[in-house]
C-alpha positions as a LaTeX table, in Angstrom:
\begin{tabular}{lrrr}
\hline
Residue & $x$ (\AA) & $y$ (\AA) & $z$ (\AA) \\
\hline
Met1 & 90.54 & 76.89 & 114.53 \\
Lys2 & 89.36 & 80.47 & 114.85 \\
Val3 & 91.59 & 83.17 & 113.35 \\
Glu4 & 91.79 & 86.77 & 114.49 \\
Met5 & 93.74 & 89.81 & 113.44 \\
Lys6 & 97.17 & 90.12 & 115.03 \\
Phe7 & 99.75 & 92.68 & 114.11 \\
Lys8 & 102.86 & 94.42 & 115.34 \\
Gly9 & 102.95 & 98.09 & 114.54 \\
Asn10 & 101.71 & 98.27 & 110.96 \\
Val11 & 102.69 & 94.73 & 109.96 \\
Ser12 & 100.10 & 91.93 & 110.00 \\
Arg13 & 100.96 & 88.70 & 111.80 \\
Ala14 & 97.76 & 86.85 & 110.87 \\
Val15 & 95.60 & 85.92 & 107.90 \\
Asn16 & 92.02 & 84.81 & 107.33 \\
Pro17 & 92.00 & 82.62 & 104.19 \\
Asn18 & 88.20 & 82.78 & 103.99 \\
Gly19 & 88.34 & 86.55 & 103.93 \\
Cys20 & 91.06 & 86.47 & 101.27 \\
Lys21 & 88.80 & 84.35 & 99.06 \\
Gln22 & 85.91 & 86.75 & 99.52 \\
Glu23 & 88.11 & 89.77 & 98.85 \\
Val24 & 89.31 & 88.26 & 95.55 \\
Gln25 & 85.68 & 87.54 & 94.66 \\
Asn26 & 84.67 & 91.10 & 95.54 \\
Gln27 & 87.33 & 92.49 & 93.21 \\
Ile28 & 86.23 & 90.17 & 90.42 \\
Asn29 & 82.63 & 91.28 & 90.92 \\
Tyr30 & 83.70 & 94.92 & 90.65 \\
Val31 & 85.43 & 94.33 & 87.30 \\
Lys32 & 82.54 & 92.34 & 85.90 \\
Lys33 & 80.13 & 95.10 & 86.86 \\
Gln34 & 82.13 & 97.53 & 84.69 \\
Gly35 & 81.68 & 95.29 & 81.65 \\
Asn36 & 84.14 & 93.81 & 79.15 \\
Tyr37 & 86.84 & 95.68 & 77.27 \\
Lys38 & 89.31 & 94.71 & 74.54 \\
Gly39 & 92.65 & 94.35 & 76.29 \\
Ala40 & 95.40 & 91.80 & 76.81 \\
Asn41 & 95.09 & 88.18 & 75.69 \\
Lys42 & 98.17 & 86.70 & 77.38 \\
Ala43 & 99.53 & 88.57 & 80.38 \\
Leu44 & 102.49 & 88.09 & 82.73 \\
Ile45 & 102.16 & 89.84 & 86.10 \\
Leu46 & 105.29 & 90.18 & 88.23 \\
Gly47 & 104.22 & 90.79 & 91.82 \\
Ala48 & 100.77 & 89.29 & 91.20 \\
Ser49 & 99.61 & 88.29 & 94.67 \\
Ser50 & 98.39 & 91.54 & 96.19 \\
Ser51 & 97.55 & 95.20 & 95.71 \\
Tyr52 & 98.20 & 96.66 & 92.25 \\
Gly53 & 99.65 & 93.42 & 90.86 \\
Leu54 & 96.63 & 91.36 & 91.90 \\
Ala55 & 94.27 & 94.09 & 90.69 \\
Ser56 & 96.02 & 94.14 & 87.32 \\
Arg57 & 95.67 & 90.40 & 87.00 \\
Ile58 & 92.00 & 90.48 & 87.95 \\
Thr59 & 91.07 & 93.23 & 85.50 \\
Ala60 & 93.02 & 91.54 & 82.68 \\
Ala61 & 91.36 & 88.18 & 83.33 \\
Phe62 & 87.80 & 89.21 & 84.14 \\
Gly63 & 87.65 & 92.43 & 82.11 \\
Ser64 & 89.31 & 91.28 & 78.89 \\
His65 & 89.32 & 87.47 & 79.39 \\
Ala66 & 93.11 & 87.22 & 79.39 \\
Asp67 & 95.03 & 84.10 & 80.30 \\
Thr68 & 97.54 & 85.08 & 82.97 \\
Ile69 & 100.80 & 84.06 & 84.61 \\
Gly70 & 101.49 & 85.40 & 88.09 \\
Val71 & 104.89 & 85.49 & 89.79 \\
Ser72 & 105.14 & 86.30 & 93.50 \\
Phe73 & 107.13 & 85.50 & 96.61 \\
Glu74 & 104.75 & 84.16 & 99.26 \\
Arg75 & 104.88 & 81.80 & 102.24 \\
Ala76 & 102.83 & 78.62 & 102.47 \\
Pro77 & 101.08 & 77.57 & 105.70 \\
Arg78 & 103.12 & 75.38 & 108.06 \\
Asp79 & 101.01 & 74.86 & 111.16 \\
Glu80 & 98.43 & 76.60 & 113.34 \\
Asn81 & 100.97 & 79.23 & 114.33 \\
Met82 & 102.00 & 80.01 & 110.76 \\
Leu83 & 99.08 & 80.01 & 108.33 \\
Gly84 & 101.10 & 81.52 & 105.49 \\
Thr85 & 100.67 & 84.90 & 103.85 \\
Ala86 & 97.56 & 86.52 & 102.41 \\
Gly87 & 99.15 & 86.53 & 98.96 \\
Trp88 & 99.50 & 82.74 & 99.08 \\
Tyr89 & 95.72 & 82.41 & 99.32 \\
Asn90 & 95.05 & 85.24 & 96.86 \\
Asn91 & 96.99 & 83.28 & 94.24 \\
Ile92 & 95.09 & 80.08 & 94.93 \\
Tyr93 & 91.64 & 81.65 & 94.88 \\
Phe94 & 92.36 & 83.76 & 91.81 \\
Lys95 & 93.37 & 80.59 & 89.98 \\
Glu96 & 90.22 & 78.81 & 91.18 \\
Phe97 & 87.91 & 81.59 & 89.99 \\
Ala98 & 89.73 & 82.08 & 86.67 \\
Glu99 & 89.74 & 78.39 & 85.78 \\
Lys100 & 86.00 & 78.20 & 86.43 \\
Glu101 & 85.63 & 80.62 & 83.53 \\
Gly102 & 87.91 & 78.64 & 81.24 \\
Leu103 & 90.95 & 80.88 & 81.69 \\
Ile104 & 94.55 & 79.78 & 82.15 \\
Ala105 & 95.92 & 80.99 & 85.48 \\
Lys106 & 99.45 & 79.79 & 86.22 \\
Asn107 & 101.12 & 80.69 & 89.52 \\
Phe108 & 104.87 & 80.73 & 90.07 \\
Ile109 & 106.03 & 81.13 & 93.67 \\
Gly110 & 109.60 & 82.32 & 94.09 \\
Asp111 & 112.10 & 85.10 & 93.46 \\
Ala112 & 111.15 & 87.08 & 90.36 \\
Tyr113 & 114.60 & 88.68 & 90.39 \\
Ser114 & 116.37 & 85.37 & 89.87 \\
Leu115 & 117.54 & 83.93 & 86.56 \\
Glu116 & 116.01 & 80.58 & 87.53 \\
Met117 & 112.53 & 82.09 & 87.79 \\
Lys118 & 112.92 & 83.92 & 84.50 \\
Glu119 & 113.91 & 80.69 & 82.79 \\
Gln120 & 111.01 & 78.76 & 84.35 \\
Val121 & 108.48 & 81.34 & 83.19 \\
Ile122 & 109.91 & 81.55 & 79.68 \\
Ser123 & 109.88 & 77.78 & 79.38 \\
Tyr124 & 106.24 & 77.71 & 80.46 \\
Ile125 & 105.27 & 80.42 & 77.98 \\
Lys126 & 106.90 & 78.54 & 75.11 \\
Glu127 & 105.60 & 75.09 & 76.05 \\
Ser128 & 102.18 & 75.68 & 77.64 \\
Phe129 & 101.03 & 79.27 & 77.17 \\
Gly130 & 100.84 & 79.68 & 73.42 \\
Gly131 & 104.42 & 80.81 & 72.92 \\
Lys132 & 103.98 & 84.57 & 73.33 \\
Ile133 & 102.59 & 87.23 & 75.68 \\
Asp134 & 101.20 & 90.66 & 74.81 \\
Leu135 & 101.44 & 92.30 & 78.26 \\
Leu136 & 103.91 & 92.33 & 81.13 \\
Val137 & 103.07 & 94.21 & 84.33 \\
Tyr138 & 106.02 & 94.95 & 86.62 \\
Ser139 & 104.61 & 95.46 & 90.13 \\
Leu140 & 107.42 & 94.24 & 92.35 \\
Ala141 & 108.12 & 95.84 & 95.73 \\
Ala142 & 110.73 & 94.09 & 97.81 \\
Pro143 & 113.24 & 94.85 & 100.57 \\
Lys144 & 116.14 & 93.26 & 98.70 \\
Arg145 & 117.29 & 91.86 & 95.39 \\
Thr146 & 120.19 & 89.64 & 94.40 \\
Asp147 & 121.70 & 90.58 & 91.05 \\
Tyr148 & 122.01 & 87.20 & 89.33 \\
Lys149 & 124.76 & 88.49 & 87.04 \\
Thr150 & 127.08 & 89.49 & 89.90 \\
Gly151 & 125.71 & 87.62 & 92.89 \\
Ile152 & 125.56 & 90.86 & 94.91 \\
Thr153 & 122.53 & 91.34 & 97.18 \\
Tyr154 & 121.18 & 94.89 & 97.45 \\
Asn155 & 118.80 & 96.27 & 100.09 \\
Ser156 & 116.28 & 99.05 & 99.53 \\
Ala157 & 115.76 & 101.90 & 101.98 \\
Leu158 & 112.92 & 104.43 & 101.78 \\
Lys159 & 114.78 & 107.41 & 103.15 \\
Pro160 & 115.29 & 111.09 & 102.42 \\
Ile161 & 118.50 & 112.32 & 100.82 \\
Gly162 & 120.66 & 114.91 & 102.51 \\
Glu163 & 118.26 & 115.71 & 105.35 \\
Thr164 & 116.63 & 114.25 & 108.44 \\
Val165 & 112.85 & 114.22 & 108.20 \\
Val166 & 110.53 & 114.45 & 111.21 \\
Gly167 & 106.79 & 113.86 & 110.93 \\
Glu168 & 103.70 & 112.32 & 112.45 \\
Asn169 & 102.79 & 108.71 & 111.70 \\
Ile170 & 100.12 & 106.22 & 112.78 \\
Asn171 & 100.66 & 103.03 & 114.75 \\
Leu172 & 97.74 & 100.81 & 113.75 \\
Glu173 & 98.40 & 98.35 & 116.56 \\
Thr174 & 98.04 & 100.92 & 119.33 \\
Glu175 & 95.92 & 103.33 & 117.26 \\
Glu176 & 98.11 & 106.23 & 118.27 \\
Leu177 & 99.97 & 109.02 & 116.51 \\
Phe178 & 103.70 & 109.10 & 117.06 \\
Thr179 & 106.55 & 111.29 & 115.93 \\
Gln180 & 108.86 & 109.58 & 113.49 \\
Val181 & 112.42 & 110.62 & 112.78 \\
Val182 & 114.03 & 109.30 & 109.60 \\
Glu183 & 117.73 & 109.80 & 108.98 \\
Pro184 & 119.05 & 110.43 & 105.46 \\
Ala185 & 120.10 & 107.56 & 103.22 \\
Thr186 & 123.74 & 106.68 & 102.81 \\
Glu187 & 125.28 & 106.35 & 99.34 \\
Asp188 & 125.12 & 102.57 & 99.67 \\
Glu189 & 121.43 & 102.75 & 100.59 \\
Ile190 & 120.69 & 104.97 & 97.61 \\
Glu191 & 122.50 & 102.56 & 95.30 \\
Gly192 & 120.71 & 99.59 & 96.84 \\
Thr193 & 117.30 & 101.22 & 96.44 \\
Val194 & 117.98 & 101.93 & 92.78 \\
Lys195 & 119.05 & 98.32 & 92.23 \\
Val196 & 115.95 & 96.93 & 93.96 \\
Met197 & 113.26 & 99.43 & 93.00 \\
Gly198 & 114.58 & 100.77 & 89.69 \\
Gly199 & 114.15 & 99.34 & 86.23 \\
Glu200 & 117.23 & 97.15 & 85.73 \\
Asp201 & 115.46 & 93.87 & 86.47 \\
Trp202 & 112.48 & 94.99 & 84.36 \\
Glu203 & 114.84 & 95.45 & 81.42 \\
Trp204 & 116.34 & 91.99 & 81.96 \\
Trp205 & 112.91 & 90.37 & 81.88 \\
Ile206 & 112.13 & 92.07 & 78.56 \\
Glu207 & 115.56 & 91.25 & 77.15 \\
Leu208 & 115.25 & 87.53 & 77.94 \\
Leu209 & 111.63 & 87.29 & 76.77 \\
Lys210 & 112.52 & 89.00 & 73.49 \\
Glu211 & 115.54 & 86.75 & 72.94 \\
Ala212 & 113.27 & 83.74 & 73.46 \\
Asp213 & 110.79 & 85.14 & 70.89 \\
Cys214 & 108.05 & 85.29 & 73.53 \\
Leu215 & 106.75 & 88.80 & 72.76 \\
Glu216 & 103.71 & 89.38 & 70.58 \\
Glu217 & 103.43 & 92.13 & 67.98 \\
Gly218 & 102.21 & 95.26 & 69.76 \\
Phe219 & 103.47 & 94.00 & 73.13 \\
Lys220 & 103.09 & 96.40 & 76.05 \\
Thr221 & 104.84 & 96.48 & 79.39 \\
Val222 & 104.15 & 98.79 & 82.31 \\
Leu223 & 105.96 & 99.51 & 85.58 \\
Tyr224 & 104.05 & 101.12 & 88.45 \\
Ser225 & 105.53 & 104.22 & 90.05 \\
Tyr226 & 104.42 & 106.96 & 92.43 \\
Ile227 & 105.19 & 110.66 & 92.78 \\
Gly228 & 102.76 & 111.85 & 95.42 \\
Pro229 & 102.33 & 115.22 & 97.13 \\
Glu230 & 104.87 & 117.50 & 98.74 \\
Ala231 & 104.13 & 115.83 & 102.09 \\
Thr232 & 105.79 & 112.62 & 100.88 \\
His233 & 108.40 & 114.03 & 98.48 \\
Ala234 & 111.21 & 113.50 & 100.97 \\
Phe235 & 110.67 & 109.74 & 100.61 \\
Tyr236 & 109.40 & 109.42 & 97.07 \\
His237 & 110.10 & 112.22 & 94.64 \\
Asp238 & 113.25 & 113.62 & 96.27 \\
Gly239 & 114.34 & 110.59 & 98.30 \\
Ser240 & 116.06 & 107.31 & 97.57 \\
Leu241 & 112.92 & 105.84 & 95.99 \\
Gly242 & 112.62 & 108.88 & 93.73 \\
Ile243 & 116.12 & 108.23 & 92.40 \\
Ala244 & 115.13 & 104.61 & 91.73 \\
Lys245 & 111.97 & 105.61 & 89.88 \\
Thr246 & 113.89 & 108.14 & 87.76 \\
Gln247 & 116.16 & 105.27 & 86.74 \\
Ala248 & 113.05 & 103.21 & 85.92 \\
Glu249 & 111.93 & 105.97 & 83.54 \\
Glu250 & 115.24 & 105.63 & 81.72 \\
Ser251 & 114.60 & 101.89 & 81.55 \\
Ala252 & 111.18 & 102.53 & 80.00 \\
Asn253 & 112.80 & 104.54 & 77.21 \\
Arg254 & 115.37 & 101.81 & 76.53 \\
Ile255 & 112.67 & 99.14 & 76.55 \\
Thr256 & 110.59 & 101.12 & 74.04 \\
Asn257 & 113.59 & 101.39 & 71.75 \\
Glu258 & 114.20 & 97.64 & 72.13 \\
Leu259 & 110.59 & 96.92 & 71.17 \\
Lys260 & 110.40 & 99.15 & 68.08 \\
Glu261 & 110.49 & 96.23 & 65.64 \\
Leu262 & 107.47 & 94.75 & 67.43 \\
Asn263 & 105.63 & 98.09 & 67.61 \\
Gly264 & 105.81 & 97.59 & 71.36 \\
Lys265 & 106.15 & 100.03 & 74.21 \\
Gly266 & 107.51 & 100.33 & 77.74 \\
Leu267 & 105.43 & 102.56 & 79.99 \\
Ile268 & 105.65 & 104.09 & 83.44 \\
Cys269 & 102.27 & 104.40 & 85.16 \\
Val270 & 102.27 & 106.90 & 88.03 \\
Ser271 & 99.66 & 105.43 & 90.32 \\
Lys272 & 97.43 & 106.80 & 93.04 \\
Ala273 & 98.23 & 106.35 & 96.74 \\
Val274 & 96.32 & 103.36 & 98.14 \\
Thr275 & 96.40 & 101.11 & 101.20 \\
Thr276 & 98.93 & 98.33 & 100.69 \\
Lys277 & 101.25 & 96.24 & 102.86 \\
Ala278 & 104.04 & 98.55 & 101.74 \\
Ser279 & 102.28 & 101.91 & 102.04 \\
Val280 & 101.21 & 101.44 & 105.66 \\
Val281 & 104.83 & 101.13 & 106.81 \\
Ile282 & 106.19 & 104.05 & 104.81 \\
Pro283 & 107.12 & 106.96 & 107.10 \\
Ile284 & 104.44 & 109.69 & 107.39 \\
Leu285 & 102.36 & 108.32 & 104.50 \\
Pro286 & 99.50 & 106.92 & 106.66 \\
Thr287 & 98.65 & 110.37 & 108.01 \\
Tyr288 & 98.47 & 111.63 & 104.45 \\
Leu289 & 96.29 & 108.70 & 103.40 \\
Ile290 & 93.62 & 109.21 & 106.06 \\
Cys291 & 93.26 & 112.83 & 104.95 \\
Leu292 & 93.44 & 112.06 & 101.23 \\
Tyr293 & 90.72 & 109.41 & 101.52 \\
Lys294 & 88.44 & 111.84 & 103.36 \\
Val295 & 88.76 & 114.41 & 100.59 \\
Met296 & 88.49 & 111.97 & 97.68 \\
Leu297 & 85.46 & 110.25 & 99.22 \\
Ala298 & 83.73 & 113.63 & 99.31 \\
Glu299 & 84.80 & 114.24 & 95.70 \\
Gly300 & 83.54 & 110.80 & 94.63 \\
Thr301 & 87.00 & 109.82 & 93.38 \\
His302 & 88.37 & 107.53 & 96.12 \\
Glu303 & 89.79 & 104.33 & 94.64 \\
Thr304 & 90.98 & 101.00 & 95.97 \\
Pro305 & 93.66 & 99.14 & 93.97 \\
Ile306 & 91.10 & 97.25 & 91.86 \\
Met307 & 89.12 & 100.40 & 91.08 \\
His308 & 92.29 & 102.26 & 90.11 \\
Lys309 & 93.88 & 99.58 & 87.94 \\
Asp310 & 90.64 & 98.63 & 86.25 \\
Arg311 & 90.31 & 102.29 & 85.22 \\
Val312 & 93.92 & 102.37 & 84.06 \\
Phe313 & 93.51 & 99.26 & 81.92 \\
Arg314 & 90.12 & 99.93 & 80.33 \\
Asp315 & 90.52 & 103.71 & 79.89 \\
Met316 & 94.25 & 104.25 & 79.42 \\
Leu317 & 96.29 & 101.17 & 78.48 \\
Tyr318 & 93.58 & 99.85 & 76.18 \\
Gly319 & 91.17 & 102.79 & 75.93 \\
Asn320 & 91.18 & 106.24 & 74.38 \\
Glu321 & 91.50 & 108.29 & 77.58 \\
Ala322 & 95.23 & 107.94 & 78.21 \\
Asn323 & 96.62 & 110.87 & 80.20 \\
Tyr324 & 100.35 & 111.33 & 79.50 \\
Asp325 & 102.67 & 113.92 & 81.00 \\
Glu326 & 105.61 & 115.67 & 79.34 \\
Lys327 & 107.85 & 112.67 & 80.10 \\
Gly328 & 105.48 & 110.21 & 78.45 \\
Arg329 & 104.31 & 108.72 & 81.75 \\
Leu330 & 100.70 & 107.65 & 82.24 \\
Arg331 & 99.18 & 109.84 & 84.95 \\
Pro332 & 96.04 & 108.29 & 86.47 \\
Asp333 & 97.18 & 109.94 & 89.72 \\
Ser334 & 95.88 & 113.27 & 88.37 \\
Trp335 & 92.73 & 112.96 & 90.49 \\
Glu336 & 94.85 & 112.69 & 93.64 \\
Leu337 & 97.24 & 115.49 & 92.73 \\
Ser338 & 94.73 & 118.08 & 91.55 \\
Glu339 & 95.35 & 121.47 & 93.18 \\
Glu340 & 91.90 & 121.47 & 94.78 \\
Val341 & 92.29 & 118.02 & 96.34 \\
Gln342 & 95.80 & 118.71 & 97.58 \\
Ala343 & 94.81 & 122.04 & 99.13 \\
Lys344 & 92.03 & 120.35 & 101.10 \\
Val345 & 94.34 & 117.48 & 102.16 \\
Ser346 & 96.98 & 119.95 & 103.39 \\
Gln347 & 94.36 & 121.77 & 105.44 \\
Leu348 & 93.26 & 118.52 & 107.06 \\
Met349 & 96.80 & 117.38 & 107.81 \\
Ala350 & 97.48 & 120.68 & 109.56 \\
Lys351 & 94.56 & 120.00 & 111.90 \\
Leu352 & 95.58 & 116.46 & 112.94 \\
Thr353 & 96.16 & 115.79 & 116.62 \\
Ser354 & 96.36 & 112.69 & 118.79 \\
Asp355 & 92.81 & 113.41 & 119.91 \\
Asn356 & 91.09 & 113.90 & 116.55 \\
Phe357 & 92.83 & 111.76 & 113.91 \\
Lys358 & 90.37 & 108.87 & 114.50 \\
Thr359 & 87.27 & 111.08 & 114.34 \\
Asp360 & 85.12 & 112.02 & 111.36 \\
Leu361 & 87.70 & 114.69 & 110.54 \\
Thr362 & 89.55 & 111.97 & 108.58 \\
Ala363 & 88.88 & 108.64 & 106.88 \\
Tyr364 & 90.92 & 106.74 & 109.48 \\
Asn365 & 88.27 & 104.02 & 109.87 \\
Leu366 & 88.27 & 103.34 & 106.12 \\
Phe367 & 92.07 & 103.23 & 106.03 \\
Arg368 & 92.14 & 100.77 & 108.93 \\
Lys369 & 89.45 & 98.60 & 107.32 \\
Glu370 & 91.35 & 98.49 & 104.03 \\
Phe371 & 94.45 & 97.42 & 105.96 \\
Phe372 & 92.49 & 94.62 & 107.61 \\
Asn373 & 91.03 & 93.60 & 104.23 \\
Leu374 & 94.57 & 93.04 & 102.88 \\
Asn375 & 94.85 & 90.14 & 105.32 \\
Gly376 & 91.33 & 88.76 & 104.93 \\
Phe377 & 89.74 & 90.45 & 107.95 \\
Glu378 & 86.60 & 92.60 & 108.04 \\
Val379 & 85.98 & 91.76 & 104.37 \\
Asp380 & 82.51 & 92.63 & 103.10 \\
Gly381 & 80.55 & 89.43 & 102.54 \\
Asn382 & 82.66 & 87.19 & 104.78 \\
Asn383 & 81.64 & 86.17 & 108.29 \\
Asn384 & 83.69 & 83.00 & 108.54 \\
Asp385 & 86.75 & 83.11 & 110.78 \\
Glu386 & 86.99 & 79.32 & 111.28 \\
Val387 & 89.69 & 77.47 & 109.30 \\
Asp388 & 90.67 & 73.82 & 108.94 \\
Ile389 & 94.46 & 73.60 & 109.26 \\
Ala390 & 94.63 & 70.19 & 107.60 \\
Glu391 & 92.76 & 71.50 & 104.56 \\
Leu392 & 94.92 & 74.63 & 104.32 \\
Leu393 & 98.07 & 72.52 & 104.28 \\
Lys394 & 96.76 & 70.64 & 101.24 \\
Met395 & 96.22 & 73.80 & 99.16 \\
Gln396 & 98.61 & 74.40 & 96.30 \\
Pro397 & 99.06 & 77.50 & 94.18 \\
\hline
\end{tabular}
């Protein structure tokens, strides 16, 4: 069966497993080219199947030879009309490549927010993973979360607070600009976003792992956040997600206090804007991305998720080039948010029209290619768009 890219708006409805395999291999090759570094030995990655989570797992495994556990919520293939999700194949191929190099690569598929998943992972660590971990990466992004202590399900909403925001966005399906109007979040939506995207669940993971004596001396844990430019502050810094990330910073402080006896630390890493399944559907952000990429390409500082997280791990988390702000947050986003870069991005955004946003004025073509790559299409090194459904159905993570 031949597969081809299908999507609705900015959401993919198709996957090329062969391209996913090649994309994982390409990321591994990038890390290997940078050389080895002394980092984690036993790592747990929550949200491990794509973007920053997958990149973190790859750099830990192939940069510092870490054994890894990945937790993610992905869909398996069912038939020719439903081939599963890209993350399903990313997990499988990561495991295949890691095990070829003698590394442990355990995949858990399910709800990382649930108590059941936490118990399964802890049991595995104690029985089959050496008993302890020295790194936990929290890279979860989800539309909803059920609080296992209360049974209440909360929904996240990326919305402004106290104002209606109007801006230009990109429809990747039609390749057109359109005006987007986003109404302000309600109090319930703000609360739900904090519950889903804040740090409460992160704290519970650390609490349960510590109680089970699964944390190594010097244990580190990091949660990925984003601040971004003024153009996106209505949704991030000043919006419902900003409130959630402020709460996550409070969680980081509590986690650090909880880990004092282990000389451990809870960190917030403010990451760079990149092309992900989440970022392409965030209001107004795609127009910012196509301008940002143009500027950072010219500056020689454009990064994909693997480039960014490999730099974070080898230079900051485990290197001597950590860049902290006044709140103690790691700030690898400093390249993106430099005054010079932001001034140039603002100038480009002011020039965008329906007629020119796909021209060489921006990096639209790169942005679109990176979006396709997320789903295994247009991947460098892969020319195979034929899949065997029977073989796909046999694959297990």
